[in-house]
Amino acid sequence: MAPTKQQVTEALSAIKAPDGTPLPQTGTMSDIVVSDGKVFFSIAVDASAVKAWEPVRKRVEDTVKAIPGVVSVMVALTAEKSGGGSKQPAPAHSHSHSHAPAAPRGARGESPTGVPGVQSIIAVASGKGGVGKSTTAINLALALRDIGMKVGVLDADIYGPSLPKLLAIKERPETIGGTRLKPIVRHGLNVMSIGFLIEEETPMIWRGPMVMSALTQMLREVEWGELDIMVVDMPPGTGDAQLTMAQQVPLAGAVIVSTPQDLALIDARRGIAMFQRVNVPVLGIVENMSYFMCPQCGSRSDIFGHGGARREAERLDVPFLGEVPLDMAIRETSDAGAPLVATHPDGPHAKVYRAIAENVRRQLEGRGSARPTPKIVIEA
Ligand code: ADP
């Protein structure tokens, strides 16, 4: 039998916080996500208390693992600065059914986990690597800038950060007062990547809690300034780390990038399902490498069976945001650190990305604070 959220909560009431309070009553826990026997949640504690909490986290993991039917457990301990105040709300534990409202997300100024000064945070995600997610993220960010928004980009692809390459950034971010980081500014975008902070050759092995603390730091310990929108380049795939991120970052919505091939679409479907599971609205799908523009003759051919993503979007009832051709110019500029929307703003591709940006903005506006509270359905 698959475990339920209720079972997890009950098991956790036997565990005490360092001050003796039963864990579910401490108000430190995020919502608990239980899916296919996998359990995820985070515990947000004061930075000065992290040491005392680590054994609690370990006990929590062991306890949840012992529940029959639990396949894996990921409990992230996230540290909040003293007085920082923006804790996750205490989850409601009285639900005996499987429909539970998730924490409010991305609504202007009222999200408990929002980033000060940042109005909306959107994820650019893909079900698998190599579909052009990062290329799309940076060109979309530039296009959002072109349509008048103040934009930040957070490269959360900790396994393969791509912003240093996409924007040819070699320098390291400056610190402010030794604790906070200043984002690097390129083409009018405020950008931050884990790749600015670690050596490119350093192999990184990320454990669950490290993923979350790296992400939390990049969200909250960077002086992002006043932004209309922050574009988060997510790690590809729909594994545990991605799900936790999707749950923990106060996302106003997600853009899914897919190539037209059926295989990639299956992955895209998984990506959509992942965001829906954690109550993040899917703003739509972008079909990348949609058709081939011959550089010599300028003619177009649909080598990959173009249009698959549009059909899939219709079927899944999510918006279709646009299609980007497979074009050497996109690859070359992207790989040379000079993204097309910045370097060829008058070209046809920049126009394509700007149309996508307009669609994203429209979708976001349509889902403003007045949008009905979506339901999260956890399969027990
Ligand atoms: P992901 O983030 O999904 O792993 P990238 O954005 O790194 O993918 O893109 C993978 C490769 O494909 C890169 O070399 C990139 O320049 C190239 N690429 C991405 N989109 C296009 C496109 N529309 N046309 C041609 N090449 C592209």
CSV table of N, CA and C and ligand atoms in Angstrom, one decimal, residues 125-126 128-139 157 160 162 165-166 233-234 236 257 259 287-292 324-336 349 353, ligand 1:
chain,number,residue,atom,x,y,z
A,125,ALA,N,11.8,24.9,-17.6
A,125,ALA,CA,12.1,23.5,-17.3
A,125,ALA,C,11.9,22.6,-18.5
A,126,SER,N,12.5,21.4,-18.4
A,126,SER,CA,12.4,20.4,-19.5
A,126,SER,C,12.4,19.1,-18.8
A,128,LYS,N,13.9,16.5,-20.0
A,128,LYS,CA,15.2,15.9,-20.1
A,128,LYS,C,16.2,16.9,-20.7
A,129,GLY,N,17.5,16.6,-20.6
A,129,GLY,CA,18.5,17.5,-21.0
A,129,GLY,C,18.6,17.6,-22.5
A,130,GLY,N,19.3,18.7,-22.9
A,130,GLY,CA,19.6,18.8,-24.3
A,130,GLY,C,18.6,19.3,-25.3
A,131,VAL,N,17.4,19.7,-24.7
A,131,VAL,CA,16.3,20.2,-25.6
A,131,VAL,C,16.4,21.7,-25.9
A,132,GLY,N,17.4,22.3,-25.2
A,132,GLY,CA,17.5,23.8,-25.4
A,132,GLY,C,16.9,24.6,-24.4
A,133,LYS,N,16.7,24.0,-23.2
A,133,LYS,CA,16.1,24.7,-22.1
A,133,LYS,C,16.9,26.0,-21.7
A,134,SER,N,18.2,25.9,-21.5
A,134,SER,CA,19.0,27.0,-21.1
A,134,SER,C,19.0,28.1,-22.2
A,135,THR,N,19.1,27.7,-23.4
A,135,THR,CA,19.1,28.6,-24.5
A,135,THR,C,17.8,29.4,-24.6
A,136,THR,N,16.7,28.6,-24.4
A,136,THR,CA,15.4,29.3,-24.3
A,136,THR,C,15.3,30.2,-23.1
A,137,ALA,N,15.8,29.8,-22.0
A,137,ALA,CA,15.7,30.6,-20.8
A,137,ALA,C,16.3,31.9,-21.0
A,138,ILE,N,17.5,31.9,-21.5
A,138,ILE,CA,18.3,33.2,-21.6
A,138,ILE,C,17.7,34.1,-22.7
A,139,ASN,N,17.3,33.5,-23.8
A,139,ASN,CA,16.7,34.4,-24.8
A,139,ASN,C,15.3,34.9,-24.4
A,157,ASP,N,20.4,25.3,-12.4
A,157,ASP,CA,20.9,24.0,-12.9
A,157,ASP,C,22.2,23.7,-12.3
A,160,GLY,N,24.6,21.3,-14.1
A,160,GLY,CA,25.3,21.8,-15.3
A,160,GLY,C,25.0,23.2,-15.5
A,162,SER,N,24.8,26.7,-16.8
A,162,SER,CA,25.1,27.1,-18.2
A,162,SER,C,25.2,28.6,-18.4
A,165,LYS,N,28.6,30.2,-19.5
A,165,LYS,CA,28.9,30.0,-20.9
A,165,LYS,C,28.0,30.8,-21.8
A,166,LEU,N,26.7,30.8,-21.5
A,166,LEU,CA,25.7,31.5,-22.3
A,166,LEU,C,25.9,33.0,-22.4
A,233,ASP,N,16.3,29.0,-14.5
A,233,ASP,CA,16.7,27.9,-15.4
A,233,ASP,C,16.9,26.7,-14.5
A,234,MET,N,15.9,25.8,-14.6
A,234,MET,CA,15.8,24.6,-13.7
A,234,MET,C,16.8,23.5,-14.2
A,236,PRO,N,17.4,19.9,-15.7
A,236,PRO,CA,16.5,19.2,-16.5
A,236,PRO,C,16.0,17.9,-15.8
A,257,VAL,N,10.0,23.5,-21.9
A,257,VAL,CA,10.6,23.5,-23.2
A,257,VAL,C,10.7,22.0,-23.7
A,259,THR,N,11.4,19.5,-27.5
A,259,THR,CA,11.6,19.4,-28.9
A,259,THR,C,10.4,18.6,-29.5
A,287,GLU,N,8.0,25.0,-28.1
A,287,GLU,CA,8.6,23.9,-29.0
A,287,GLU,C,9.9,24.4,-29.5
A,288,ASN,N,11.0,23.8,-29.1
A,288,ASN,CA,12.4,24.3,-29.6
A,288,ASN,C,12.9,23.3,-30.6
A,289,MET,N,13.7,23.8,-31.5
A,289,MET,CA,14.2,23.1,-32.6
A,289,MET,C,13.1,22.5,-33.4
A,290,SER,N,12.1,23.4,-33.6
A,290,SER,CA,10.8,23.0,-34.1
A,290,SER,C,10.8,22.7,-35.6
A,291,TYR,N,11.6,23.5,-36.3
A,291,TYR,CA,11.7,23.2,-37.8
A,291,TYR,C,13.1,23.7,-38.2
A,292,PHE,N,13.5,23.3,-39.3
A,292,PHE,CA,14.9,23.6,-39.7
A,292,PHE,C,14.9,24.7,-40.8
A,324,VAL,N,10.4,27.7,-31.8
A,324,VAL,CA,11.7,28.3,-32.1
A,324,VAL,C,12.4,27.3,-33.1
A,325,PRO,N,12.8,27.8,-34.3
A,325,PRO,CA,13.4,26.9,-35.3
A,325,PRO,C,14.8,26.4,-34.8
A,326,LEU,N,15.2,25.3,-35.4
A,326,LEU,CA,16.5,24.8,-35.3
A,326,LEU,C,17.4,25.6,-36.2
A,327,ASP,N,18.3,26.3,-35.7
A,327,ASP,CA,19.1,27.2,-36.6
A,327,ASP,C,20.5,27.3,-36.0
A,328,MET,N,21.4,27.2,-36.9
A,328,MET,CA,22.8,27.3,-36.5
A,328,MET,C,23.1,28.6,-35.8
A,329,ALA,N,22.4,29.7,-36.2
A,329,ALA,CA,22.7,31.0,-35.6
A,329,ALA,C,22.4,30.9,-34.2
A,330,ILE,N,21.3,30.2,-33.8
A,330,ILE,CA,20.9,30.1,-32.4
A,330,ILE,C,22.0,29.3,-31.6
A,331,ARG,N,22.5,28.2,-32.2
A,331,ARG,CA,23.5,27.4,-31.6
A,331,ARG,C,24.8,28.2,-31.4
A,332,GLU,N,25.2,28.8,-32.5
A,332,GLU,CA,26.5,29.5,-32.5
A,332,GLU,C,26.5,30.7,-31.5
A,333,THR,N,25.5,31.5,-31.5
A,333,THR,CA,25.5,32.6,-30.6
A,333,THR,C,25.3,32.2,-29.2
A,334,SER,N,24.5,31.1,-29.0
A,334,SER,CA,24.3,30.6,-27.6
A,334,SER,C,25.6,30.1,-27.1
A,335,ASP,N,26.3,29.3,-27.9
A,335,ASP,CA,27.5,28.6,-27.4
A,335,ASP,C,28.7,29.6,-27.3
A,336,ALA,N,28.6,30.8,-28.0
A,336,ALA,CA,29.6,31.8,-27.9
A,336,ALA,C,29.4,32.8,-26.8
A,349,HIS,N,14.7,35.7,-35.3
A,349,HIS,CA,14.6,34.8,-34.1
A,349,HIS,C,14.3,35.6,-32.9
A,353,TYR,N,11.3,35.0,-30.1
A,353,TYR,CA,11.4,35.0,-28.7
A,353,TYR,C,10.5,36.1,-28.0
B,1,ADP,P1,19.5,22.2,-22.2
B,1,ADP,O1,19.6,23.4,-21.3
B,1,ADP,O2,18.1,21.7,-22.5
B,1,ADP,O3,20.5,21.1,-21.9
B,1,ADP,P2,20.9,23.9,-24.1
B,1,ADP,O4,20.2,25.2,-24.1
B,1,ADP,O5,22.2,23.8,-23.4
B,1,ADP,O6,20.0,22.7,-23.7
B,1,ADP,O7,21.1,23.5,-25.6
B,1,ADP,C1,21.7,22.3,-26.1
B,1,ADP,C2,22.5,22.6,-27.4
B,1,ADP,O8,21.5,22.9,-28.4
B,1,ADP,C3,23.4,23.8,-27.3
B,1,ADP,O9,24.6,23.6,-28.0
B,1,ADP,C4,22.5,24.9,-27.9
B,1,ADP,O10,23.3,25.9,-28.5
B,1,ADP,C5,21.8,24.2,-28.9
B,1,ADP,N1,20.5,24.7,-29.3
B,1,ADP,C6,19.5,25.1,-28.4
B,1,ADP,N2,18.4,25.6,-29.0
B,1,ADP,C7,18.7,25.6,-30.4
B,1,ADP,C8,18.0,25.9,-31.6
B,1,ADP,N3,16.8,26.4,-31.5
B,1,ADP,N4,18.7,25.8,-32.7
B,1,ADP,C9,20.0,25.3,-32.8
B,1,ADP,N5,20.6,24.9,-31.7
B,1,ADP,C10,20.0,25.0,-30.5
